[in-house]
Amino acid sequence: MRAGTGLQSLIPLLVCGIMAAAAGCGGSTDDQGGESLELERKWHGRISDAVSAKPDNCRAGVGSACETHAAAVHAITEQLHKEVEARPDKERYQATLDGTTAINEYYDQYFSQLCATVPETTLDAATTQKFSTCSGLYTSIITGAGDLQENLRPSEESEAG
């Protein structure tokens, strides 16, 4: 009976051994393990801090406070983009690059629309349309940055190469 008990204690080791052969077990430092989490460890908190630093007087996505907030979020994601572009394995981070590129495009549109000058209260159709456009762009920048936090790991597709 003791032999059976000993075998039971080996089962977790065998399972981990099989998993390590297939995809890596806890504590791995290969491409599947610690190194692949490098960007996530470095940038997740930075992006979160930038997104959550929304000024109190930024309520509707327009005005100078919202433009300042959008610029701060954009600056962080632009730094991330440059870091990923400099990586030798950047193709594994295509979702990150796509996300930062989209935020950059939204920010360029936001800035070119002069959204800092758009009032929160609109009185005519043209200003209402501009308010709607700017508010939507601001939302896209902020939610895009939030989504980007989920795309800081390398893609699974490129790992076999």
PDB file of C-alpha atoms in Angstrom:
ATOM      1  CA  MET A   1       0.000   0.000   0.000  1.00  0.00           C
ATOM      2  CA  ARG A   2       2.857   2.379   0.667  1.00  0.00           C
ATOM      3  CA  ALA A   3       3.981   2.026  -2.929  1.00  0.00           C
ATOM      4  CA  GLY A   4       0.594   3.330  -4.116  1.00  0.00           C
ATOM      5  CA  THR A   5       0.818   6.319  -1.775  1.00  0.00           C
ATOM      6  CA  GLY A   6       4.258   7.165  -3.126  1.00  0.00           C
ATOM      7  CA  LEU A   7       2.957   7.039  -6.661  1.00  0.00           C
ATOM      8  CA  GLN A   8       0.191   9.502  -5.791  1.00  0.00           C
ATOM      9  CA  SER A   9       2.746  12.034  -4.627  1.00  0.00           C
ATOM     10  CA  LEU A  10       4.555  11.743  -7.961  1.00  0.00           C
ATOM     11  CA  ILE A  11       1.472  12.525 -10.066  1.00  0.00           C
ATOM     12  CA  PRO A  12       1.796  16.327  -9.717  1.00  0.00           C
ATOM     13  CA  LEU A  13       5.438  16.091 -10.784  1.00  0.00           C
ATOM     14  CA  LEU A  14       4.522  13.984 -13.802  1.00  0.00           C
ATOM     15  CA  VAL A  15       1.734  16.384 -14.789  1.00  0.00           C
ATOM     16  CA  CYS A  16       4.079  19.345 -14.501  1.00  0.00           C
ATOM     17  CA  GLY A  17       6.689  17.456 -16.551  1.00  0.00           C
ATOM     18  CA  ILE A  18       4.184  16.821 -19.321  1.00  0.00           C
ATOM     19  CA  MET A  19       3.004  20.439 -19.208  1.00  0.00           C
ATOM     20  CA  ALA A  20       6.589  21.696 -19.279  1.00  0.00           C
ATOM     21  CA  ALA A  21       7.240  19.686 -22.407  1.00  0.00           C
ATOM     22  CA  ALA A  22       4.106  21.071 -24.041  1.00  0.00           C
ATOM     23  CA  ALA A  23       4.047  24.718 -22.967  1.00  0.00           C
ATOM     24  CA  GLY A  24       6.210  25.399 -19.940  1.00  0.00           C
ATOM     25  CA  CYS A  25       5.552  25.049 -16.258  1.00  0.00           C
ATOM     26  CA  GLY A  26       5.532  27.718 -13.553  1.00  0.00           C
ATOM     27  CA  GLY A  27       8.806  29.541 -13.085  1.00  0.00           C
ATOM     28  CA  SER A  28       9.944  29.127 -16.665  1.00  0.00           C
ATOM     29  CA  THR A  29      12.351  31.727 -17.993  1.00  0.00           C
ATOM     30  CA  ASP A  30      12.185  30.805 -21.670  1.00  0.00           C
ATOM     31  CA  ASP A  31      10.150  32.679 -24.282  1.00  0.00           C
ATOM     32  CA  GLN A  32       6.965  31.246 -22.796  1.00  0.00           C
ATOM     33  CA  GLY A  33       7.782  32.320 -19.277  1.00  0.00           C
ATOM     34  CA  GLY A  34       9.355  35.338 -17.639  1.00  0.00           C
ATOM     35  CA  GLU A  35      10.667  37.105 -20.714  1.00  0.00           C
ATOM     36  CA  SER A  36       7.280  37.129 -22.437  1.00  0.00           C
ATOM     37  CA  LEU A  37       5.797  39.022 -19.502  1.00  0.00           C
ATOM     38  CA  GLU A  38       8.440  41.751 -19.636  1.00  0.00           C
ATOM     39  CA  LEU A  39       6.263  44.304 -21.458  1.00  0.00           C
ATOM     40  CA  GLU A  40       3.251  43.501 -19.337  1.00  0.00           C
ATOM     41  CA  ARG A  41       5.194  44.009 -16.098  1.00  0.00           C
ATOM     42  CA  LYS A  42       6.704  47.263 -17.327  1.00  0.00           C
ATOM     43  CA  TRP A  43       3.749  48.903 -19.077  1.00  0.00           C
ATOM     44  CA  HIS A  44       0.507  47.665 -17.509  1.00  0.00           C
ATOM     45  CA  GLY A  45       0.814  49.929 -14.474  1.00  0.00           C
ATOM     46  CA  ARG A  46       2.034  52.897 -16.496  1.00  0.00           C
ATOM     47  CA  ILE A  47      -0.939  52.719 -18.824  1.00  0.00           C
ATOM     48  CA  SER A  48      -3.330  52.209 -15.931  1.00  0.00           C
ATOM     49  CA  ASP A  49      -1.904  55.210 -14.078  1.00  0.00           C
ATOM     50  CA  ALA A  50      -2.181  57.425 -17.161  1.00  0.00           C
ATOM     51  CA  VAL A  51      -5.777  56.373 -17.836  1.00  0.00           C
ATOM     52  CA  SER A  52      -6.858  56.815 -14.219  1.00  0.00           C
ATOM     53  CA  ALA A  53      -5.222  60.269 -13.936  1.00  0.00           C
ATOM     54  CA  LYS A  54      -8.272  61.876 -15.540  1.00  0.00           C
ATOM     55  CA  PRO A  55      -8.682  65.448 -14.261  1.00  0.00           C
ATOM     56  CA  ASP A  56     -11.882  66.237 -12.364  1.00  0.00           C
ATOM     57  CA  ASN A  57     -12.808  68.940 -14.852  1.00  0.00           C
ATOM     58  CA  CYS A  58     -12.650  66.503 -17.777  1.00  0.00           C
ATOM     59  CA  ARG A  59     -16.200  65.221 -17.942  1.00  0.00           C
ATOM     60  CA  ALA A  60     -17.286  64.959 -21.553  1.00  0.00           C
ATOM     61  CA  GLY A  61     -14.121  64.353 -23.561  1.00  0.00           C
ATOM     62  CA  VAL A  62     -13.741  67.972 -24.689  1.00  0.00           C
ATOM     63  CA  GLY A  63     -11.917  70.978 -23.305  1.00  0.00           C
ATOM     64  CA  SER A  64      -8.329  71.589 -22.312  1.00  0.00           C
ATOM     65  CA  ALA A  65      -8.360  69.217 -19.320  1.00  0.00           C
ATOM     66  CA  CYS A  66      -9.465  66.315 -21.512  1.00  0.00           C
ATOM     67  CA  GLU A  67      -6.925  67.236 -24.182  1.00  0.00           C
ATOM     68  CA  THR A  68      -4.177  67.207 -21.532  1.00  0.00           C
ATOM     69  CA  HIS A  69      -5.355  63.805 -20.312  1.00  0.00           C
ATOM     70  CA  ALA A  70      -5.535  62.409 -23.852  1.00  0.00           C
ATOM     71  CA  ALA A  71      -2.027  63.762 -24.520  1.00  0.00           C
ATOM     72  CA  ALA A  72      -0.659  62.056 -21.400  1.00  0.00           C
ATOM     73  CA  VAL A  73      -2.212  58.707 -22.354  1.00  0.00           C
ATOM     74  CA  HIS A  74      -0.956  59.122 -25.917  1.00  0.00           C
ATOM     75  CA  ALA A  75       2.573  59.896 -24.688  1.00  0.00           C
ATOM     76  CA  ILE A  76       2.696  56.648 -22.679  1.00  0.00           C
ATOM     77  CA  THR A  77       1.380  54.540 -25.538  1.00  0.00           C
ATOM     78  CA  GLU A  78       3.774  56.242 -27.956  1.00  0.00           C
ATOM     79  CA  GLN A  79       6.714  55.293 -25.702  1.00  0.00           C
ATOM     80  CA  LEU A  80       5.424  51.719 -25.601  1.00  0.00           C
ATOM     81  CA  HIS A  81       5.167  51.665 -29.401  1.00  0.00           C
ATOM     82  CA  LYS A  82       8.772  52.823 -29.771  1.00  0.00           C
ATOM     83  CA  GLU A  83       9.982  50.178 -27.327  1.00  0.00           C
ATOM     84  CA  VAL A  84       8.136  47.386 -29.134  1.00  0.00           C
ATOM     85  CA  GLU A  85       9.376  48.603 -32.538  1.00  0.00           C
ATOM     86  CA  ALA A  86      12.960  48.339 -31.233  1.00  0.00           C
ATOM     87  CA  ARG A  87      12.516  44.710 -30.133  1.00  0.00           C
ATOM     88  CA  PRO A  88      14.042  41.976 -32.304  1.00  0.00           C
ATOM     89  CA  ASP A  89      10.828  39.932 -31.802  1.00  0.00           C
ATOM     90  CA  LYS A  90       8.424  42.798 -32.524  1.00  0.00           C
ATOM     91  CA  GLU A  91       6.340  40.655 -34.880  1.00  0.00           C
ATOM     92  CA  ARG A  92       5.189  38.701 -31.823  1.00  0.00           C
ATOM     93  CA  TYR A  93       3.680  41.919 -30.451  1.00  0.00           C
ATOM     94  CA  GLN A  94       1.530  42.866 -33.440  1.00  0.00           C
ATOM     95  CA  ALA A  95      -1.576  43.400 -31.286  1.00  0.00           C
ATOM     96  CA  THR A  96       0.377  45.866 -29.142  1.00  0.00           C
ATOM     97  CA  LEU A  97       1.634  47.710 -32.224  1.00  0.00           C
ATOM     98  CA  ASP A  98      -1.858  47.793 -33.733  1.00  0.00           C
ATOM     99  CA  GLY A  99      -3.295  49.173 -30.496  1.00  0.00           C
ATOM    100  CA  THR A 100      -0.692  51.894 -30.116  1.00  0.00           C
ATOM    101  CA  THR A 101      -1.047  52.845 -33.785  1.00  0.00           C
ATOM    102  CA  ALA A 102      -4.825  53.178 -33.408  1.00  0.00           C
ATOM    103  CA  ILE A 103      -4.429  55.384 -30.318  1.00  0.00           C
ATOM    104  CA  ASN A 104      -1.933  57.535 -32.222  1.00  0.00           C
ATOM    105  CA  GLU A 105      -4.421  57.978 -35.066  1.00  0.00           C
ATOM    106  CA  TYR A 106      -7.261  58.833 -32.675  1.00  0.00           C
ATOM    107  CA  TYR A 107      -5.062  61.353 -30.895  1.00  0.00           C
ATOM    108  CA  ASP A 108      -3.975  62.999 -34.157  1.00  0.00           C
ATOM    109  CA  GLN A 109      -7.633  63.388 -35.123  1.00  0.00           C
ATOM    110  CA  TYR A 110      -8.551  64.642 -31.647  1.00  0.00           C
ATOM    111  CA  PHE A 111      -5.797  67.247 -31.727  1.00  0.00           C
ATOM    112  CA  SER A 112      -6.512  68.329 -35.317  1.00  0.00           C
ATOM    113  CA  GLN A 113     -10.209  68.811 -34.479  1.00  0.00           C
ATOM    114  CA  LEU A 114      -9.171  71.357 -31.814  1.00  0.00           C
ATOM    115  CA  CYS A 115     -11.218  69.445 -29.262  1.00  0.00           C
ATOM    116  CA  ALA A 116      -9.787  71.578 -26.436  1.00  0.00           C
ATOM    117  CA  THR A 117     -11.874  74.483 -27.778  1.00  0.00           C
ATOM    118  CA  VAL A 118     -15.184  72.615 -28.027  1.00  0.00           C
ATOM    119  CA  PRO A 119     -17.685  73.572 -25.307  1.00  0.00           C
ATOM    120  CA  GLU A 120     -19.550  70.970 -23.257  1.00  0.00           C
ATOM    121  CA  THR A 121     -22.807  72.799 -23.935  1.00  0.00           C
ATOM    122  CA  THR A 122     -23.672  73.125 -27.593  1.00  0.00           C
ATOM    123  CA  LEU A 123     -26.202  75.440 -29.195  1.00  0.00           C
ATOM    124  CA  ASP A 124     -26.056  74.567 -32.876  1.00  0.00           C
ATOM    125  CA  ALA A 125     -25.846  71.483 -35.051  1.00  0.00           C
ATOM    126  CA  ALA A 126     -22.245  72.038 -36.171  1.00  0.00           C
ATOM    127  CA  THR A 127     -20.942  72.414 -32.608  1.00  0.00           C
ATOM    128  CA  THR A 128     -23.014  69.438 -31.481  1.00  0.00           C
ATOM    129  CA  GLN A 129     -21.478  67.333 -34.259  1.00  0.00           C
ATOM    130  CA  LYS A 130     -17.968  68.480 -33.324  1.00  0.00           C
ATOM    131  CA  PHE A 131     -18.698  67.749 -29.652  1.00  0.00           C
ATOM    132  CA  SER A 132     -19.869  64.254 -30.590  1.00  0.00           C
ATOM    133  CA  THR A 133     -16.803  63.631 -32.758  1.00  0.00           C
ATOM    134  CA  CYS A 134     -14.375  64.863 -30.092  1.00  0.00           C
ATOM    135  CA  SER A 135     -16.100  62.982 -27.299  1.00  0.00           C
ATOM    136  CA  GLY A 136     -15.973  59.793 -29.363  1.00  0.00           C
ATOM    137  CA  LEU A 137     -12.285  60.253 -30.174  1.00  0.00           C
ATOM    138  CA  TYR A 138     -11.468  60.890 -26.516  1.00  0.00           C
ATOM    139  CA  THR A 139     -13.367  57.749 -25.528  1.00  0.00           C
ATOM    140  CA  SER A 140     -11.520  55.771 -28.212  1.00  0.00           C
ATOM    141  CA  ILE A 141      -8.150  56.949 -26.869  1.00  0.00           C
ATOM    142  CA  ILE A 142      -8.970  56.048 -23.271  1.00  0.00           C
ATOM    143  CA  THR A 143     -10.690  52.729 -23.968  1.00  0.00           C
ATOM    144  CA  GLY A 144      -8.000  51.882 -26.518  1.00  0.00           C
ATOM    145  CA  ALA A 145      -5.379  52.322 -23.808  1.00  0.00           C
ATOM    146  CA  GLY A 146      -7.417  50.113 -21.481  1.00  0.00           C
ATOM    147  CA  ASP A 147      -7.660  47.462 -24.194  1.00  0.00           C
ATOM    148  CA  LEU A 148      -3.946  47.799 -24.840  1.00  0.00           C
ATOM    149  CA  GLN A 149      -3.268  46.559 -21.317  1.00  0.00           C
ATOM    150  CA  GLU A 150      -4.662  43.198 -22.407  1.00  0.00           C
ATOM    151  CA  ASN A 151      -2.375  43.074 -25.468  1.00  0.00           C
ATOM    152  CA  LEU A 152       1.034  43.325 -23.827  1.00  0.00           C
ATOM    153  CA  ARG A 153       1.914  39.644 -24.217  1.00  0.00           C
ATOM    154  CA  PRO A 154       3.342  38.136 -27.370  1.00  0.00           C
ATOM    155  CA  SER A 155       0.984  36.439 -29.752  1.00  0.00           C
ATOM    156  CA  GLU A 156       0.746  32.655 -29.692  1.00  0.00           C
ATOM    157  CA  GLU A 157       0.981  32.337 -33.480  1.00  0.00           C
ATOM    158  CA  SER A 158       4.619  33.410 -33.895  1.00  0.00           C
ATOM    159  CA  GLU A 159       6.047  31.225 -31.150  1.00  0.00           C
ATOM    160  CA  ALA A 160       6.590  28.152 -33.299  1.00  0.00           C
ATOM    161  CA  GLY A 161       8.882  30.076 -35.679  1.00  0.00           C
TER     162      GLY A 161
END
